[in-house]
Amino acid sequence: MRLYNFVSGKTRALNKPFSTFTPKGVAYTVSPSLSKTIVSKYVSLSKSLVSSERSWTIFWLEIQDAIRSVMGFDPYQDRLAANILSALLYDALLEHRYLSPDIICTLLKQRVCIAGGSAELRKQLNCIRNCSVVAVDGATKLLLEYGITPSIVVSDLDGSWFAVEKASKHAVVVVHGHGDNLFALKEIIPRLENVSGTVQVQPPPLTFNAGGFTDGDRAVSIVLFCKLFYGSMVKEIYLYGMNFHGLVGGWSKPWLKTDVKPWRQKAIKLKIANQIMALILKPLAELLDVKIVDGMKREYCADE
């Protein structure tokens, strides 16, 4: 069997048939090396991931290293961002603005609604009720406009800064530090009233590696992280505006004026996120007896 490389546009043979260790219908990848890394993690999922928070971090570091290699990200810049984030969170701790993961996890009810950045979210806002709302970065702006206050905002700060700052008055903003948002970290974190932080390297003090890659799949990963290690009572995760193949919502980025097709780098990131969801997070949720409901397929509502 040959796997398609969405980065190079070429295919490469895979030694072992993909169908033998892949859920039915999942036959896509971003690069052969990244695919093999993620697939190998899928195979070992039940054996290694759930034993401790340390093993969770080690599990995700290998995937994140593979993603950096494919995307051309600088690991030094990611480590620098992690250290800057750690220092900023220490200031927040002294000012009583920092929330640790155990506190964040108490905000999650049995039903969690995750609101993503795809254009379909507008049509699904009426379904976001009777649940703990987790906003994925740019979705925060749309939720606030419609009077929906999230409990948690997952953001790498490339959405509306104003919306994230406003949401932090009533929600905890879990800021993700990476090499491309050093300036944003320094500008926004001191202005957030409730803040925590994630990284994609070995976590320095006050940060944690929640897993995942994009804000969307990281939001799902944080919920499962809470279930695994902090006794969260989550039983159902409803996904709205989480279309990895559709239009990007015009409200999700400050420079967008209307809904648009994903640009090249965005499309690549979404393909990686989609594979992480299919091969890691959904099987993990099943392992933890957490039901993931995809609102993109039908109009599922959290109170039905």
XYZ file of C-alpha atoms in Angstrom, residues 37-281:
245
model
C 5.293 7.787 14.325
C 1.597 8.414 14.926
C 0.627 4.884 13.908
C 3.251 3.403 16.236
C 1.755 5.461 19.048
C -1.697 4.193 18.117
C -0.434 0.610 18.406
C 1.063 1.240 21.872
C -1.782 3.423 23.100
C -3.218 1.155 25.771
C 0.210 0.036 26.983
C 2.080 3.276 27.662
C -0.070 6.383 27.667
C -2.230 5.938 30.727
C 0.354 4.923 33.316
C 1.516 8.368 34.507
C 1.673 12.035 33.583
C 5.356 11.546 32.808
C 4.628 8.756 30.333
C 1.943 10.973 28.759
C 4.544 13.690 28.163
C 7.079 11.259 26.712
C 4.362 9.793 24.484
C 3.520 13.188 22.985
C 7.081 14.501 22.725
C 7.930 11.939 20.054
C 4.891 12.935 18.003
C 5.645 16.636 18.442
C 9.279 16.110 17.418
C 8.102 14.353 14.253
C 5.709 17.218 13.494
C 8.500 19.758 13.956
C 10.623 17.830 11.483
C 7.850 17.764 8.877
C 6.819 21.404 9.335
C 10.339 22.794 9.629
C 9.774 24.269 13.092
C 12.817 25.196 15.193
C 12.960 23.161 18.443
C 15.137 25.848 20.044
C 12.416 28.448 19.477
C 9.823 26.111 20.994
C 12.010 25.659 24.089
C 12.552 29.421 24.289
C 8.800 29.980 24.117
C 8.269 27.413 26.877
C 10.736 29.190 29.170
C 9.200 32.597 28.453
C 5.746 31.177 29.133
C 6.974 29.657 32.397
C 8.366 33.011 33.558
C 5.162 34.836 32.634
C 3.078 32.256 34.485
C 5.264 32.715 37.556
C 4.361 36.421 37.499
C 0.714 35.408 37.114
C 1.075 33.074 40.107
C 2.371 35.927 42.269
C -0.577 38.047 41.124
C -3.093 35.233 41.805
C -3.990 34.915 38.107
C -2.458 31.482 37.472
C -4.564 28.303 37.524
C -2.926 24.881 37.708
C -4.185 21.879 35.692
C -5.971 20.349 38.686
C -8.061 23.526 39.059
C -8.752 23.729 35.326
C -10.003 20.157 35.291
C -12.634 20.901 37.941
C -14.337 23.190 35.394
C -15.305 20.232 33.215
C -18.745 18.682 33.687
C -19.858 15.279 32.441
C -20.730 16.905 29.106
C -18.139 19.036 27.352
C -18.805 21.061 24.198
C -15.735 22.023 22.176
C -16.267 24.916 19.756
C -13.776 25.013 16.887
C -12.871 27.457 14.162
C -14.613 26.091 11.077
C -17.404 28.063 9.440
C -20.133 25.552 10.374
C -19.952 26.654 14.003
C -22.433 29.464 13.287
C -25.141 26.923 12.466
C -24.460 24.872 15.581
C -24.425 27.554 18.268
C -27.925 26.585 19.403
C -26.547 23.159 20.329
C -23.982 24.551 22.745
C -25.886 24.396 26.019
C -26.038 22.289 29.183
C -22.323 21.543 28.956
C -18.904 22.888 29.878
C -17.797 24.967 26.898
C -14.209 24.811 25.668
C -13.485 27.484 23.056
C -10.799 26.880 20.455
C -8.947 30.188 20.061
C -10.764 32.193 17.341
C -14.125 30.612 18.186
C -14.049 32.662 21.392
C -15.023 35.795 19.464
C -18.118 34.203 17.916
C -19.208 32.593 21.194
C -19.010 35.887 23.076
C -20.956 37.685 20.336
C -23.795 35.200 20.866
C -23.681 35.395 24.652
C -21.959 32.055 25.230
C -19.273 32.225 27.905
C -16.714 29.415 27.727
C -15.250 27.780 30.809
C -11.898 27.216 29.099
C -10.225 28.889 26.133
C -7.455 26.964 24.358
C -5.327 29.418 22.407
C -1.933 30.008 20.845
C -2.966 33.676 20.545
C -3.392 33.946 16.789
C -7.105 34.699 17.083
C -8.725 37.827 18.498
C -6.650 39.087 21.414
C -9.531 41.283 22.551
C -11.922 38.307 22.712
C -9.430 36.149 24.609
C -8.726 38.935 27.095
C -12.455 39.524 27.601
C -13.129 35.808 28.068
C -10.409 35.562 30.720
C -12.624 37.489 33.142
C -14.860 34.422 33.488
C -12.844 31.610 31.873
C -9.345 30.239 32.182
C -7.222 30.792 29.085
C -4.841 27.903 28.475
C -2.157 29.611 26.396
C 0.049 27.458 24.200
C 3.638 28.585 23.785
C 5.581 27.846 20.603
C 8.305 29.430 18.518
C 5.959 31.565 16.418
C 4.160 33.430 19.195
C 6.924 34.810 21.432
C 5.720 38.402 21.017
C 2.092 37.467 21.651
C 3.004 35.637 24.864
C 4.683 38.731 26.276
C 1.882 41.049 25.166
C -1.195 39.099 26.197
C -0.435 36.919 29.212
C 0.077 39.876 31.597
C -3.427 41.053 30.620
C -5.246 37.772 31.285
C -7.162 37.459 34.553
C -7.162 33.643 34.622
C -4.369 31.877 32.795
C -2.507 28.594 32.459
C -0.062 27.333 29.854
C 0.871 24.397 27.650
C 4.009 23.666 25.645
C 5.160 21.238 22.954
C 8.507 20.428 24.579
C 9.538 19.048 27.964
C 7.476 21.322 30.227
C 9.273 23.825 32.478
C 7.707 24.839 35.838
C 4.026 25.864 35.842
C 3.453 24.561 32.300
C 2.273 21.176 31.078
C 2.360 19.254 27.822
C -1.274 18.619 27.024
C -0.542 16.744 23.829
C -2.043 17.522 20.462
C -0.817 19.905 17.782
C -3.389 22.526 16.760
C -5.659 24.362 19.179
C -8.567 22.124 18.149
C -7.101 18.696 18.778
C -5.227 20.092 21.795
C -8.579 21.086 23.316
C -9.749 17.479 23.033
C -6.429 16.283 24.413
C -6.714 18.588 27.447
C -10.149 17.170 28.273
C -8.806 13.608 28.111
C -5.718 14.651 30.082
C -8.069 15.844 32.825
C -9.954 12.565 32.721
C -6.745 10.550 32.986
C -4.849 12.362 35.698
C -7.186 14.678 37.623
C -10.354 12.669 38.079
C -12.509 14.711 35.719
C -16.041 13.308 35.420
C -16.247 13.858 31.644
C -18.365 11.259 29.863
C -19.204 12.984 26.573
C -17.346 15.392 24.300
C -19.409 17.169 21.647
C -17.452 18.659 18.747
C -18.866 21.723 16.988
C -17.112 23.767 14.331
C -14.438 21.073 14.134
C -14.437 20.393 10.391
C -10.865 19.602 9.371
C -11.799 19.727 5.668
C -14.173 22.712 5.442
C -13.987 26.497 5.345
C -12.226 28.486 8.043
C -14.634 30.794 9.873
C -14.174 34.453 8.985
C -14.388 35.364 12.666
C -11.563 33.020 13.679
C -8.632 35.216 12.588
C -8.375 39.019 12.941
C -7.291 39.448 9.312
C -10.145 37.435 7.788
C -13.219 39.245 6.477
C -15.214 36.205 5.378
C -15.147 32.400 5.449
C -12.232 31.066 3.387
C -10.687 27.819 2.247
C -7.712 26.795 4.389
C -4.478 28.279 3.073
C -1.629 25.854 2.377
C 0.014 25.765 5.810
C -3.391 25.746 7.519
C -4.493 22.807 5.373
C -1.368 20.852 6.293
C -1.904 21.562 9.996
C -5.528 20.459 9.758
C -4.521 17.186 8.103
C -2.087 16.483 10.932
C -4.743 17.367 13.517
C -7.259 15.120 11.781
C -4.854 12.185 11.905
C -4.102 12.802 15.586
C -7.830 12.849 16.301
C -8.458 9.615 14.397
C -5.446 7.599 15.514
C -4.777 8.881 19.032
C -7.519 10.915 20.669
